[in-house]
PDB file of C-alpha atoms in Angstrom:
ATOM      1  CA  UNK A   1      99.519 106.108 133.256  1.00  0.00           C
ATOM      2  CA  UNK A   2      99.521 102.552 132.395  1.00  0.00           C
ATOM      3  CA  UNK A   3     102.255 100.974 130.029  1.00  0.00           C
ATOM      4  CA  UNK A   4     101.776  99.580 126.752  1.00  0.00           C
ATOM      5  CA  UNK A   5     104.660  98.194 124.407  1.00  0.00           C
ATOM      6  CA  UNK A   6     105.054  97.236 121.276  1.00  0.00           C
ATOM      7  CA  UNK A   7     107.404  94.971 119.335  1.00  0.00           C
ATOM      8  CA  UNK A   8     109.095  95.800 116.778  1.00  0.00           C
ATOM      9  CA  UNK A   9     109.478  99.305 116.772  1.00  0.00           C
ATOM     10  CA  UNK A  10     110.214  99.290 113.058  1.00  0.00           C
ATOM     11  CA  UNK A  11     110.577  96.540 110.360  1.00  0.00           C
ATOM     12  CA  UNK A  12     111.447  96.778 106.904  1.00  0.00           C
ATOM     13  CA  UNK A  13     110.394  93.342 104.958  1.00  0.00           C
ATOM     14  CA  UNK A  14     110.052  92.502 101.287  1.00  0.00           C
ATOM     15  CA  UNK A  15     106.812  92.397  99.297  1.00  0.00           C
ATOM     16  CA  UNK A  16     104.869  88.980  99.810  1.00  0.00           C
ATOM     17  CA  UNK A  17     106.216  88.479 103.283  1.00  0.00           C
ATOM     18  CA  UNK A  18     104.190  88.186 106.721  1.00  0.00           C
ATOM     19  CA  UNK A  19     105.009  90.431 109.580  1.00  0.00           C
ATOM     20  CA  UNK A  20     103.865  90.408 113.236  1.00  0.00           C
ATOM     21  CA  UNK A  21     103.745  93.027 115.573  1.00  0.00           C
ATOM     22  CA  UNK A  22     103.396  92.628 119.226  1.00  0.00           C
ATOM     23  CA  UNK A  23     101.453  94.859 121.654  1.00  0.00           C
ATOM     24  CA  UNK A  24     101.781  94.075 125.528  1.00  0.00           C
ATOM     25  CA  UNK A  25     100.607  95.850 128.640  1.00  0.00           C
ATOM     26  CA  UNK A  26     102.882  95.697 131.323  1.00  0.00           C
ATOM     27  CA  UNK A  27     101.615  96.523 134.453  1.00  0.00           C
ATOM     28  CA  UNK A  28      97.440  95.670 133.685  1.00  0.00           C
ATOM     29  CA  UNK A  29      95.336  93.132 132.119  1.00  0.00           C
ATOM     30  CA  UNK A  30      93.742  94.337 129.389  1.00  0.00           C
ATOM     31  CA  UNK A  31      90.594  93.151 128.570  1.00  0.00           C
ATOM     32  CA  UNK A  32      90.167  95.021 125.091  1.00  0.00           C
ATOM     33  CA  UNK A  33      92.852  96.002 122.636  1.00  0.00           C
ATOM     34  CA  UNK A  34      92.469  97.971 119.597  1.00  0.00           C
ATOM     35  CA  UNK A  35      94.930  98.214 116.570  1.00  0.00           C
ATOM     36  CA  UNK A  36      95.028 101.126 114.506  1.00  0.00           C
ATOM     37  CA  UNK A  37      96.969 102.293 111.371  1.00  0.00           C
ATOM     38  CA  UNK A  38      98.201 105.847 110.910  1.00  0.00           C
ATOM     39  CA  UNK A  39      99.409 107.640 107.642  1.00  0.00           C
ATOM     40  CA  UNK A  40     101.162 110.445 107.964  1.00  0.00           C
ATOM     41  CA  UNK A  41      99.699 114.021 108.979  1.00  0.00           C
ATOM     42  CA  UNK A  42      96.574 112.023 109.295  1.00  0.00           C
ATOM     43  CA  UNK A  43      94.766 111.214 112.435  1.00  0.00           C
ATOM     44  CA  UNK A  44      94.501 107.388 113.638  1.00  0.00           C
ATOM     45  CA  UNK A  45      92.338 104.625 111.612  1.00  0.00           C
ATOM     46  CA  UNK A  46      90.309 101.681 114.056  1.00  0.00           C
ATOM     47  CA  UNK A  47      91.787  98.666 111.663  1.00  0.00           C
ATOM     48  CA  UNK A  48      90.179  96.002 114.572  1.00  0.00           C
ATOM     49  CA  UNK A  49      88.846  95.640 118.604  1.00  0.00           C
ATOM     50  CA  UNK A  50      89.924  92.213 119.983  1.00  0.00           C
ATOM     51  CA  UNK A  51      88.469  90.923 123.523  1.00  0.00           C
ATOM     52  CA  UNK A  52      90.827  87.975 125.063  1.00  0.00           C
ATOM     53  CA  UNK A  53      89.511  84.809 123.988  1.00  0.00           C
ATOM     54  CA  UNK A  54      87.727  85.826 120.953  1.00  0.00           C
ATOM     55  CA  UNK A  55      87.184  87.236 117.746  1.00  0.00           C
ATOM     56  CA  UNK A  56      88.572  90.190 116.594  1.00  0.00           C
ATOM     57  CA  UNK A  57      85.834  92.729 115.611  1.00  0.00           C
ATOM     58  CA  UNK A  58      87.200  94.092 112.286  1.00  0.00           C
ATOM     59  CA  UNK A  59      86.037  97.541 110.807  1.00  0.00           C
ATOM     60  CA  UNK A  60      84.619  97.966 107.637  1.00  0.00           C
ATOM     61  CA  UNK A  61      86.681  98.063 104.907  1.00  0.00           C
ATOM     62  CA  UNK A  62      89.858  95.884 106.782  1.00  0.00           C
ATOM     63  CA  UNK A  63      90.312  92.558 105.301  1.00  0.00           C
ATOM     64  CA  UNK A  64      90.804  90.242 108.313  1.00  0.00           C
ATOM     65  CA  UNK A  65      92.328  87.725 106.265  1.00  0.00           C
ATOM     66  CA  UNK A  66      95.123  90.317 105.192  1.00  0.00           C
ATOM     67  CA  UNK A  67      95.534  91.627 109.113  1.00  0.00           C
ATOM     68  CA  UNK A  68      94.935  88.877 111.264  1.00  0.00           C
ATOM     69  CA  UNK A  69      94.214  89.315 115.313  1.00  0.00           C
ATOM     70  CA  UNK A  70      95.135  87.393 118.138  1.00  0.00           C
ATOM     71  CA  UNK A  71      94.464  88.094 121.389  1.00  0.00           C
ATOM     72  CA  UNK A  72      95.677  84.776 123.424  1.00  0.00           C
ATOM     73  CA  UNK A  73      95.851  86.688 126.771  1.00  0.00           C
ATOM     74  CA  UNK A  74      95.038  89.611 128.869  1.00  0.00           C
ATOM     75  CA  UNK A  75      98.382  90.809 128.231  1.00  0.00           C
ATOM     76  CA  UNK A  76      99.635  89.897 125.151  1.00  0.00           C
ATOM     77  CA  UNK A  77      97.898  90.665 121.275  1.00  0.00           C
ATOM     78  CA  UNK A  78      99.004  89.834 118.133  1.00  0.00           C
ATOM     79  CA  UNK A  79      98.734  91.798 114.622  1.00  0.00           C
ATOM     80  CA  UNK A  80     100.090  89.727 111.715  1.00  0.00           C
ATOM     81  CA  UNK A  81     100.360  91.190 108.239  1.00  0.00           C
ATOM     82  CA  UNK A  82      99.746  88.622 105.448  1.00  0.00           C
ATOM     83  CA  UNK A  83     102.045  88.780 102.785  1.00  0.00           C
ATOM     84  CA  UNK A  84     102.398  92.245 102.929  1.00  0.00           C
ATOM     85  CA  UNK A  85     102.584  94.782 100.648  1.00  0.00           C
ATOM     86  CA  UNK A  86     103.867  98.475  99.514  1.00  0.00           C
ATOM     87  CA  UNK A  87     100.393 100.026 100.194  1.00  0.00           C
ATOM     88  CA  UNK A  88     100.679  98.105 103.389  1.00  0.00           C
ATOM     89  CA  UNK A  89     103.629 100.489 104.906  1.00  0.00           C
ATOM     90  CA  UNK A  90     101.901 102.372 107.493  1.00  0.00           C
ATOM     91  CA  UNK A  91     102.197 103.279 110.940  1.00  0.00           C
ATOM     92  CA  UNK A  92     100.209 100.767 113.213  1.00  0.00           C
ATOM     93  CA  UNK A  93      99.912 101.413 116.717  1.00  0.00           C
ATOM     94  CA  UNK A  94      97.873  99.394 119.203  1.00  0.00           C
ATOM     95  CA  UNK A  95      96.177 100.606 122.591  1.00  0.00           C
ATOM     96  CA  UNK A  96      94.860  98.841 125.678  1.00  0.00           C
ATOM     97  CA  UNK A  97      91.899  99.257 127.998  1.00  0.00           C
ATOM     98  CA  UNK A  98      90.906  96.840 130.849  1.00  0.00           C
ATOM     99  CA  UNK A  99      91.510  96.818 134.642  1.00  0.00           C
ATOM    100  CA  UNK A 100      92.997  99.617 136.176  1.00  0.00           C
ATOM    101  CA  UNK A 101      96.056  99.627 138.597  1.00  0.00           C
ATOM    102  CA  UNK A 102      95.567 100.312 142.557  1.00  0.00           C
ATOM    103  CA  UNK A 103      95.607 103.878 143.042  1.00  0.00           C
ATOM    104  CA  UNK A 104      95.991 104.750 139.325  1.00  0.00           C
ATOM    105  CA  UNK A 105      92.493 106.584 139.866  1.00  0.00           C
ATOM    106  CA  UNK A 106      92.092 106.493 135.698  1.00  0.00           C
ATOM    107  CA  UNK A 107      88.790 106.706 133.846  1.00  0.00           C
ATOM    108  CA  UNK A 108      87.672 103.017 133.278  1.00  0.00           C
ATOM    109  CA  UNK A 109      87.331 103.975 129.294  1.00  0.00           C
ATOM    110  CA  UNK A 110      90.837 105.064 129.111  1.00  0.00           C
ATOM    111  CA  UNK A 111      92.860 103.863 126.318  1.00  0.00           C
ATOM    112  CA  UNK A 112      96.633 103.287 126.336  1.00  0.00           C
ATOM    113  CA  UNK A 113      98.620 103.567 123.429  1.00  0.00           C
ATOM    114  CA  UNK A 114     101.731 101.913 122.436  1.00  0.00           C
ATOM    115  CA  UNK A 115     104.958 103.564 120.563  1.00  0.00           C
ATOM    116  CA  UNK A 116     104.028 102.571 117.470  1.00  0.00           C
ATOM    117  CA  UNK A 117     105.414  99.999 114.652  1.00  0.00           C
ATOM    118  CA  UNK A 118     106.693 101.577 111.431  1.00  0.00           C
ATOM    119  CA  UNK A 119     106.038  98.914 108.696  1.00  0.00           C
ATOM    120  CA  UNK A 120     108.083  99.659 105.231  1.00  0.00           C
ATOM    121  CA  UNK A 121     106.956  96.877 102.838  1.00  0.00           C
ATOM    122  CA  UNK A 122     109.817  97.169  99.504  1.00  0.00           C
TER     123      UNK A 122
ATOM    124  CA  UNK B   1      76.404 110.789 113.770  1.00  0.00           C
ATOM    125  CA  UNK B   2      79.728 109.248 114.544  1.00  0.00           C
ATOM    126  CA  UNK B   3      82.045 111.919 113.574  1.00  0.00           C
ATOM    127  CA  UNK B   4      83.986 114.270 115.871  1.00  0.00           C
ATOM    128  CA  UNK B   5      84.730 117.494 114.170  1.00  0.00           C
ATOM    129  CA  UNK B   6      88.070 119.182 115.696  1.00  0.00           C
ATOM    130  CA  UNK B   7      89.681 122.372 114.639  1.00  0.00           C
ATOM    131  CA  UNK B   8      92.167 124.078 113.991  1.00  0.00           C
ATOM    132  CA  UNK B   9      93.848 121.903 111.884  1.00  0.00           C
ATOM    133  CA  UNK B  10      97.028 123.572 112.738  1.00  0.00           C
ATOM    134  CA  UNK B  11      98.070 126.143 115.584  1.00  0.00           C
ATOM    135  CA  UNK B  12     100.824 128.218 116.065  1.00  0.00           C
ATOM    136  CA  UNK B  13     100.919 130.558 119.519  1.00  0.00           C
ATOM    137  CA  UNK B  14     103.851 132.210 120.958  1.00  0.00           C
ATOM    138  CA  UNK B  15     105.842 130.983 124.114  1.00  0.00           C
ATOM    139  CA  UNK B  16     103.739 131.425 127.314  1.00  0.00           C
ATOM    140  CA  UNK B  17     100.518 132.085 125.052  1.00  0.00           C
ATOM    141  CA  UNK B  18      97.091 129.608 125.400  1.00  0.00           C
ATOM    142  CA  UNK B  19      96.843 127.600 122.775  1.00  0.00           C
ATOM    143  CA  UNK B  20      92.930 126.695 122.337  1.00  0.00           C
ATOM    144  CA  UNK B  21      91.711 123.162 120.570  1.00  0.00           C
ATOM    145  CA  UNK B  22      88.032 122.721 119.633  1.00  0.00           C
ATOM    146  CA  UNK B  23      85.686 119.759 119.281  1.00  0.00           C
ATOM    147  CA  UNK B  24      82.128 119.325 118.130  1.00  0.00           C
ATOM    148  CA  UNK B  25      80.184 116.049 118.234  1.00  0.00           C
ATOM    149  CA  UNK B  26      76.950 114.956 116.924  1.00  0.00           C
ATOM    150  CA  UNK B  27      76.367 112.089 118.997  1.00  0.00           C
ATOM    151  CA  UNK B  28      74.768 112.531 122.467  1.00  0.00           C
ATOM    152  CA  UNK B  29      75.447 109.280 123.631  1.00  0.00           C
ATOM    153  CA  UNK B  30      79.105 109.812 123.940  1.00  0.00           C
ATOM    154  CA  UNK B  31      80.278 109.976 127.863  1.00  0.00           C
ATOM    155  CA  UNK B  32      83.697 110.232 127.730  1.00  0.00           C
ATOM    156  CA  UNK B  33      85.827 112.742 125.671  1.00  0.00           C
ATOM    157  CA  UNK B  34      89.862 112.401 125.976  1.00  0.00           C
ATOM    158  CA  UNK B  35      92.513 114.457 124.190  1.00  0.00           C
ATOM    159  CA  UNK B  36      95.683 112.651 122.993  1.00  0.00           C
ATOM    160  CA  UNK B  37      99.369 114.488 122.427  1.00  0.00           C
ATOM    161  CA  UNK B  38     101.401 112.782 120.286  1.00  0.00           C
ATOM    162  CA  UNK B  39     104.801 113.672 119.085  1.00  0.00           C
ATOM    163  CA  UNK B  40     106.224 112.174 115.815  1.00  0.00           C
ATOM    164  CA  UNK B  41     106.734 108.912 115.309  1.00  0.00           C
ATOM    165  CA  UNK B  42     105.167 108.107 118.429  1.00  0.00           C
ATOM    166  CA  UNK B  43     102.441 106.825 119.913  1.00  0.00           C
ATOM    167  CA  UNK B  44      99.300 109.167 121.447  1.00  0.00           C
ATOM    168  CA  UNK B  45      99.648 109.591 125.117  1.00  0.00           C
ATOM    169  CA  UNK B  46      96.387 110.566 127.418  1.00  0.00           C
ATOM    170  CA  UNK B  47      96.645 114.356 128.487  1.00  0.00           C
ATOM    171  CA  UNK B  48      93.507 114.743 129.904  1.00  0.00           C
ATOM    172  CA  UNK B  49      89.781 113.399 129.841  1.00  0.00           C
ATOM    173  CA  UNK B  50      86.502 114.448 130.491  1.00  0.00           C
ATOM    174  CA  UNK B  51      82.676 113.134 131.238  1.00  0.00           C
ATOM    175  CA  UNK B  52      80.429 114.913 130.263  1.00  0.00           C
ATOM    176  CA  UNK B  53      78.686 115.531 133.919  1.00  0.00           C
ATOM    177  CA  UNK B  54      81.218 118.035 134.517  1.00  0.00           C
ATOM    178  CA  UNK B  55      81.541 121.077 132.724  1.00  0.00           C
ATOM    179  CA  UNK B  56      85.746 121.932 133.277  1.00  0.00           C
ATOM    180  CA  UNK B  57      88.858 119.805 134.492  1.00  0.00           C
ATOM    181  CA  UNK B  58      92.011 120.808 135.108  1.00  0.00           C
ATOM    182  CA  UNK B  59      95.165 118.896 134.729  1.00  0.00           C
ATOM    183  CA  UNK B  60      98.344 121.319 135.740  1.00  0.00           C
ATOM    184  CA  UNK B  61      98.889 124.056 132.232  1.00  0.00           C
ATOM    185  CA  UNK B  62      95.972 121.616 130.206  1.00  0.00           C
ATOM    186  CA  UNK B  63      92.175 122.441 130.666  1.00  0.00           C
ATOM    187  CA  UNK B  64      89.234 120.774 129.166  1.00  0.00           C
ATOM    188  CA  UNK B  65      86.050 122.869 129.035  1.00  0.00           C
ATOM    189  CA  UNK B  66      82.852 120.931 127.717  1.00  0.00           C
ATOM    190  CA  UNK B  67      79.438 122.536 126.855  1.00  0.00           C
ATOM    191  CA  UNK B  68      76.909 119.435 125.999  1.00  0.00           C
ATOM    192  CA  UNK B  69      74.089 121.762 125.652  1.00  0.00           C
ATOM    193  CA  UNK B  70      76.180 122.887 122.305  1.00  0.00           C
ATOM    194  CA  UNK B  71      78.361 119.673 121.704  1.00  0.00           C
ATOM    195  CA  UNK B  72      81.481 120.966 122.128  1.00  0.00           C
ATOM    196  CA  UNK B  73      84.826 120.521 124.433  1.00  0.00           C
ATOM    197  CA  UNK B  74      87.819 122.359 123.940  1.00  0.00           C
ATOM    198  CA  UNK B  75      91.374 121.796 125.426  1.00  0.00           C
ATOM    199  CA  UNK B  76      93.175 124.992 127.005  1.00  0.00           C
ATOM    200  CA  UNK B  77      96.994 124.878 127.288  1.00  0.00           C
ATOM    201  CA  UNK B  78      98.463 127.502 129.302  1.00  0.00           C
ATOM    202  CA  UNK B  79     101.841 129.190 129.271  1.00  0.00           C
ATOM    203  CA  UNK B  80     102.575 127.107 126.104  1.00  0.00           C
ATOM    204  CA  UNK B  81     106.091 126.057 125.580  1.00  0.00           C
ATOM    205  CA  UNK B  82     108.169 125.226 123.047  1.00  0.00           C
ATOM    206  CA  UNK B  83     107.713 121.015 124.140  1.00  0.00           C
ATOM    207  CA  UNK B  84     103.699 121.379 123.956  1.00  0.00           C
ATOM    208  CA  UNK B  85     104.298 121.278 120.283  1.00  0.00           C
ATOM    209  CA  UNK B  86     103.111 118.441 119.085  1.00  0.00           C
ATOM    210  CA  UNK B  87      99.635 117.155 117.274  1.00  0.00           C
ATOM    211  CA  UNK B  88      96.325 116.694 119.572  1.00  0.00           C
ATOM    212  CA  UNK B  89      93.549 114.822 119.306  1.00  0.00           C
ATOM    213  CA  UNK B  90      90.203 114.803 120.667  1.00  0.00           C
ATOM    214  CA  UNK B  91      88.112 111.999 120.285  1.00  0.00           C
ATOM    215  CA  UNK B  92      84.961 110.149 121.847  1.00  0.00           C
ATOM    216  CA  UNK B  93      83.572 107.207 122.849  1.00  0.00           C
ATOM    217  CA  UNK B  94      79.975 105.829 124.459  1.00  0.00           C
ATOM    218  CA  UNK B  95      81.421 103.650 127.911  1.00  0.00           C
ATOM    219  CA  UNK B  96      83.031 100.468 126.798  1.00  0.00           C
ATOM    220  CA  UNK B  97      83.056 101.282 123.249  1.00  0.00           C
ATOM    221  CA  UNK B  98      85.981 102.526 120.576  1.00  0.00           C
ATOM    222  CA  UNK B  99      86.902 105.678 120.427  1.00  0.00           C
ATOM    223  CA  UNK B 100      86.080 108.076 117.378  1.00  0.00           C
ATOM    224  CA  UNK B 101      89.073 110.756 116.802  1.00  0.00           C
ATOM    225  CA  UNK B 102      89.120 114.032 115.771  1.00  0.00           C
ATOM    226  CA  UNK B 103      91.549 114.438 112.553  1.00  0.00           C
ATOM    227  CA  UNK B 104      94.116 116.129 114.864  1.00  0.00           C
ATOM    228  CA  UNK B 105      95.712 119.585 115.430  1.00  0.00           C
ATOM    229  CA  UNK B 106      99.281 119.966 114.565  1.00  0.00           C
ATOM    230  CA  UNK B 107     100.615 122.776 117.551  1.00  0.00           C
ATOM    231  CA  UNK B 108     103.515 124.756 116.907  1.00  0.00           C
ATOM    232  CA  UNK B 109     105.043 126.934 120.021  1.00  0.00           C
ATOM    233  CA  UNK B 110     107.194 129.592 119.097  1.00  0.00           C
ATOM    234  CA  UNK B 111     109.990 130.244 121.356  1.00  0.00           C
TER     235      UNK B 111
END
């Protein structure tokens, strides 16, 4: 399947601070990236849908101020954390969907997910 | 209406057994049903996917079987092995829209 990375795998930062975390997909463009946040032994939480060049579509209950979005390319989106904090350690993991490599033969809706960030806030 | 129901919340089988994963939805607008593995501390990687025109695909030991008369898929794993453990995840999604997950299945294969 299709590659996505992410950047840094973990980070440990100090209360107050701002952290970003970097999702890229290497060998498609993706039109649509999502960014979710995972606790443990608990399945995956939408925090936000960005489309290149736009908004970020932010689900209820995520403070877009706190987790701002950027999505400056087909490649390349951005999740900041705004002067994080302990309740803020998490899991966040990103996934792509857009064009599909030659040949690939994958579903059009397919989703590809990154390795994850682990974000300790102290 | 947007909720995907998936059970068992946890699994063990023996080596070489089937290990069977089941999903309910509500939502009959939902055309495309995946199932994510994902081992810890990593991200969810696509096993398998399904629409819902057809009623079984295969992928190699992994199976999904979907009834949309009764809103349900399952995923089959056959001859499980020990490195199938791991948690699964259905989820859902209406073409071009997010995806709504199950709350996962943590599978243990005893060796």
């Amino acid at each position: 399947g299709a590659v996505v990375s992410q950047h840094p795998s973990w980070v440990i930062c100090k209360s107050g601070t701002s952290v970003k975390i970097e999702c890229r997909s290497l060998d498609f463009q993706a039109t649509t990236m999502f960014w979710y946040r995972q606790f443990p032994k608990q399945s995956l939480m939408l925090m936000a849908t960005s489309n290149e060049g736009s908004k970020a579509t932010y689900e209820q209950g995520v403070e877009k101020d706190k987790f701002l979005i950027n999505h400056a390319s087909l490649t390349l989106s951005t999740l900041t954390v705004t002067s994080a904090h302990p309740e803020d350690s998490s899991f966040y993991i990103c996934s792509a969907r857009g064009g599909v490599r030659a040949g690939a033969g994958s579903l059009t809706d397919t989703q590809y997910f990154g390795p994850g960030t682990r974000l300790t806030v102290l | 209406q947007q909720q995907v129901k998936q059970s068992p919340q946890s699994l063990i089988v023996q080596k070489g057994g089937i290990s069977i994963i089941n999903c309910a939805y509500e939502n009959t607008a939902f055309d495309y049903f995946p199932w994510y593995q994902q081992f810890p501390g990593k991200g969810p990687a696509l096993l398998i996917a399904i629409r819902p025109d057809v009623s079984e695909k295969k992928e190699g030991r992994f199976t999904i079987s979907f009834n949309k008369s009764a809103k349900q898929f399952s995923l089959h794993i056959m001859d499980s092995q020990p490195g199938d453990s791991a948690t699964y995840f259905c989820a859902a999604s209406r073409r071009g829209n997010k995806l709504v997950f199950g709350a996962g299945t943590i599978l243990r294969v005893k060796s």
